[in-house]
Amino acid sequence: MPYYLFLTFIFIFGAIIGSFLNCLIWRLYTGESMWNRSHCPKCKKQIAWYDNIPILSFVLLKGKCRNCHRPISWQYPAVEIITGLLFTLAVYLNFQFPISNFHPEDSGQNFKFLLLLARDWFLISVMIIIFIYDLRWYLILDIITLPAAAILLAMNLMLGYSWQSLLFSAIIGSSFFLIQFVVSKGKWIGGGDIRLGLLMGLALGWPDALAAIFLAYFIGSIAGLGLIAFKRKKWGSEIPLGVFLSLGAVITLFWGDIILNWYLNIFKF
C-alpha cells in the first residue's frame, strides 16, 4: 500500500474519532446518554447517518441543519479535522513507514508498536476533550482526567516506562498546581488543574511533563497578552488554563526531545 494512501486512511479514522469526541463532549455537558441517537441540539431532530459523516456532511449541508436550517457549530468539523491531522502526525513523526516496522517473527515488537500508537492516540483524544470543554465551559472534568490517568499509567508501564519516573513526574505535575491552589486559596487555579497535572505526569513522564507545563504557561502568557491587547480580556480576567496545558501536552508528545534539547543548549557555554 502506498504510504500516502495509508496516511489518508489514518486521517479518515482520526476524523471519525473526532466526530465521536464531539458527541462525547456535548453529552458530558448535557448529561445525555451516549447510547441515544445523534440529534440536532437546536431542533432535537434525529440526524440521519448520511448527515453524520465527518467533515463531508458539514460541507454538503453548508454548515446548516437539514431540518431547521440553523447553523451547525464550526466546532464539529474543526475537531474532526484536527483529530484526523493529529492522528496522522502521530503516525508520521513516530513511525515514518509503519508497515516496515511489522516483523512476522517478532510479535512482541509488533505489540509494542501498536501499544505506543494507541497510547499516543488516546492521549491526543483526551487532550482534545479537555481543550474544548475548558475553552467552552471553563471546567476540567475529573470523570475524564482520573480514568485517563489510570489508563495512561497502565499503558506506559506496559511500554517499559519506569514506575519510579512516572510516580516522580506525577507528583511534580500535581504538586506544581497544588501549591498554587493552596497559596491562592483556589483563586489562581481550580482543582481540575491539579488532576490534569497528575495526568500529564503519568502520560508524559519526566522531564517531558515539566516541559509541557512550562510550554503551556509560555503559550498562555502570549495568548493572554494578545487578548488584552485586542481588548477581549482585562488584567485579572479568568483564562482557561486547561486549554494551554492540553496544547502543551500534545506539542511535547510530538517534539518533547527537541524542546528539551533546545532549552538545555541555551545554558551551555
XYZ file of C-alpha atoms in Angstrom:
269
model
C 0.000 0.000 0.000
C 1.428 3.447 -0.902
C 2.416 5.403 2.196
C 0.300 8.464 1.289
C -2.760 6.210 0.945
C -2.022 4.668 4.324
C -1.851 8.140 5.895
C -5.132 9.063 4.187
C -6.840 6.120 5.886
C -5.332 7.205 9.210
C -6.714 10.736 8.715
C -10.198 9.349 7.960
C -10.037 7.164 11.059
C -8.967 10.169 13.131
C -11.843 12.257 11.731
C -14.283 9.521 12.764
C -12.829 9.546 16.282
C -13.123 13.350 16.235
C -16.821 13.020 15.452
C -17.183 10.720 18.458
C -15.280 13.195 20.645
C -17.669 15.987 19.613
C -20.596 13.838 20.660
C -18.922 12.873 23.945
C -18.064 16.488 24.801
C -21.628 17.673 24.254
C -23.177 14.802 26.175
C -20.815 15.241 29.084
C -22.124 18.793 29.261
C -25.820 17.947 28.886
C -25.747 14.673 30.821
C -27.322 12.746 27.944
C -26.594 9.068 27.453
C -24.071 8.128 24.792
C -26.465 5.403 23.665
C -29.050 7.889 22.381
C -29.186 8.647 18.663
C -27.452 11.806 17.474
C -29.773 14.780 17.120
C -29.606 18.470 16.347
C -29.070 20.319 19.655
C -31.374 23.113 18.466
C -34.417 21.427 16.902
C -33.828 17.984 18.545
C -34.462 16.214 15.216
C -32.552 12.938 14.868
C -29.654 13.142 12.452
C -29.650 10.619 9.609
C -26.473 8.629 9.034
C -25.773 10.414 5.750
C -25.862 13.760 7.584
C -23.414 12.493 10.182
C -20.382 11.769 8.004
C -17.336 13.559 9.450
C -16.383 16.780 7.616
C -18.226 15.819 4.414
C -21.743 16.227 5.822
C -20.910 19.695 7.155
C -19.705 20.742 3.701
C -22.685 19.243 1.851
C -25.162 20.786 4.289
C -23.344 24.138 4.002
C -22.982 24.246 7.769
C -26.727 24.116 8.489
C -29.134 21.553 9.960
C -31.155 19.823 7.236
C -34.341 20.133 9.288
C -34.292 23.558 10.989
C -31.637 25.207 8.769
C -29.938 26.743 11.781
C -26.118 26.926 11.769
C -24.053 23.941 12.880
C -21.190 24.928 15.161
C -17.799 25.118 13.473
C -16.512 23.108 16.439
C -17.726 19.907 14.764
C -15.676 19.982 11.546
C -12.760 21.683 13.333
C -12.432 18.901 15.909
C -12.812 16.234 13.205
C -10.098 17.808 11.028
C -7.718 18.455 13.934
C -8.142 14.932 15.311
C -7.511 13.473 11.859
C -4.391 15.598 11.420
C -3.011 14.815 14.882
C -3.616 11.072 14.467
C -1.811 11.223 11.121
C 1.011 13.282 12.606
C 1.430 10.750 15.415
C 1.996 8.028 12.827
C 4.224 10.128 10.589
C 6.515 11.565 13.269
C 6.855 8.475 15.422
C 6.921 5.694 12.879
C 7.631 7.159 9.442
C 6.933 3.956 7.481
C 4.824 1.883 9.862
C 4.381 -1.109 7.582
C 8.133 -1.773 7.667
C 8.007 -1.841 11.466
C 5.973 -5.039 11.456
C 8.004 -8.242 11.699
C 6.033 -11.504 11.470
C 8.621 -13.290 13.602
C 8.589 -10.672 16.400
C 5.078 -10.442 17.845
C 6.364 -8.692 20.973
C 7.834 -5.811 18.960
C 4.669 -5.521 16.901
C 2.565 -5.352 20.065
C 4.777 -2.605 21.491
C 4.493 -0.660 18.239
C 0.687 -0.839 18.281
C 0.502 -0.056 22.004
C 2.676 3.049 21.570
C 0.429 4.254 18.755
C -2.711 3.536 20.812
C -1.172 5.437 23.758
C -0.473 8.482 21.603
C -3.922 8.453 20.003
C -5.614 8.044 23.382
C -3.650 10.935 24.899
C -4.444 13.149 21.909
C -8.166 12.339 22.247
C -8.189 13.102 25.972
C -6.402 16.419 25.455
C -8.854 17.434 22.725
C -11.759 16.789 25.114
C -10.073 18.842 27.851
C -9.196 21.639 25.409
C -12.741 22.045 24.056
C -14.547 21.575 27.363
C -12.359 24.035 29.250
C -12.473 26.519 26.370
C -16.268 26.499 26.295
C -17.239 25.963 29.928
C -14.097 26.737 31.975
C -14.115 23.320 33.605
C -11.825 20.278 33.632
C -13.798 17.141 34.386
C -12.470 14.543 36.834
C -14.527 11.927 35.000
C -12.117 12.431 32.099
C -8.769 13.142 33.787
C -8.750 10.454 36.501
C -9.716 7.397 34.382
C -7.414 8.656 31.607
C -4.546 8.954 34.099
C -5.035 5.334 35.200
C -5.217 4.065 31.607
C -2.124 6.002 30.503
C -0.193 4.793 33.554
C -1.010 1.184 32.644
C -0.046 1.759 29.007
C 3.272 3.384 29.896
C 4.153 0.599 32.330
C 3.433 -1.946 29.595
C 5.687 0.070 27.271
C 8.541 -0.269 29.746
C 8.495 3.130 31.428
C 9.999 3.218 34.913
C 7.279 3.385 37.549
C 9.580 5.475 39.740
C 9.997 8.048 36.971
C 6.261 8.139 36.289
C 5.487 8.492 40.003
C 8.011 11.311 40.397
C 6.631 13.048 37.309
C 3.052 12.722 38.591
C 4.000 14.155 41.994
C 5.822 17.104 40.420
C 2.992 17.744 37.927
C 0.206 17.704 40.503
C 2.219 19.473 43.232
C 3.034 22.344 40.887
C -0.661 23.203 40.734
C -1.495 22.120 44.286
C 0.947 24.680 45.708
C -0.631 27.433 43.601
C -4.093 26.307 44.662
C -3.192 26.392 48.381
C -1.295 29.696 48.231
C -4.089 31.450 46.323
C -6.881 29.653 48.212
C -8.287 28.477 44.876
C -8.256 31.910 43.226
C -5.484 31.313 40.678
C -6.375 27.829 39.524
C -9.044 25.188 40.092
C -8.863 21.687 41.461
C -9.212 20.288 37.952
C -5.782 21.690 37.073
C -4.228 19.616 39.869
C -5.696 16.406 38.454
C -4.631 17.445 34.949
C -1.074 17.919 36.247
C -1.238 14.370 37.612
C -2.481 13.106 34.241
C 0.288 14.894 32.346
C 2.907 13.469 34.684
C 1.727 9.893 34.210
C 1.265 10.339 30.469
C 4.483 12.126 29.524
C 6.935 11.080 32.222
C 9.919 13.028 33.474
C 11.100 15.587 32.379
C 8.621 15.913 29.487
C 5.708 16.688 31.826
C 7.553 19.668 33.282
C 8.458 20.859 29.783
C 4.775 20.627 28.783
C 3.706 22.695 31.790
C 6.220 25.466 31.167
C 5.374 25.452 27.464
C 1.697 25.812 28.359
C 2.422 28.814 30.596
C 4.540 30.383 27.869
C 1.807 29.968 25.237
C -0.838 31.072 27.724
C 1.092 34.246 28.555
C 1.378 35.189 24.901
C -2.304 34.417 24.293
C -3.334 36.372 27.386
C -1.333 39.443 26.336
C -2.840 39.188 22.864
C -6.385 39.045 24.256
C -5.685 42.061 26.464
C -4.146 43.963 23.547
C -7.267 43.350 21.443
C -9.487 44.176 24.446
C -11.008 40.708 24.572
C -9.847 40.288 28.172
C -8.836 42.548 31.052
C -5.950 42.204 33.513
C -7.008 39.655 36.106
C -9.646 38.036 33.867
C -10.042 34.276 34.123
C -8.317 32.279 31.381
C -8.966 28.539 30.920
C -5.565 27.047 31.816
C -6.613 23.574 30.661
C -6.668 24.864 27.084
C -2.952 25.665 27.207
C -1.982 22.632 29.293
C -3.610 20.276 26.804
C -1.921 22.114 23.951
C 1.434 21.922 25.724
C 0.952 18.192 26.349
C 0.300 17.418 22.679
C 3.219 19.550 21.465
C 5.533 17.860 23.974
C 4.252 14.426 22.959
C 5.487 15.108 19.423
C 8.526 17.332 19.966
C 9.446 16.955 23.647
C 13.033 15.870 22.963
C 13.618 18.763 20.562
C 12.205 21.300 23.052
C 14.278 19.938 25.937
C 17.482 19.829 23.886
C 16.910 23.400 22.708
C 16.293 24.563 26.268
C 19.359 22.795 27.662
C 21.570 24.113 24.880
C 20.747 27.668 25.941
C 22.716 27.141 29.156
C 25.729 25.529 27.534
C 28.832 27.636 27.498
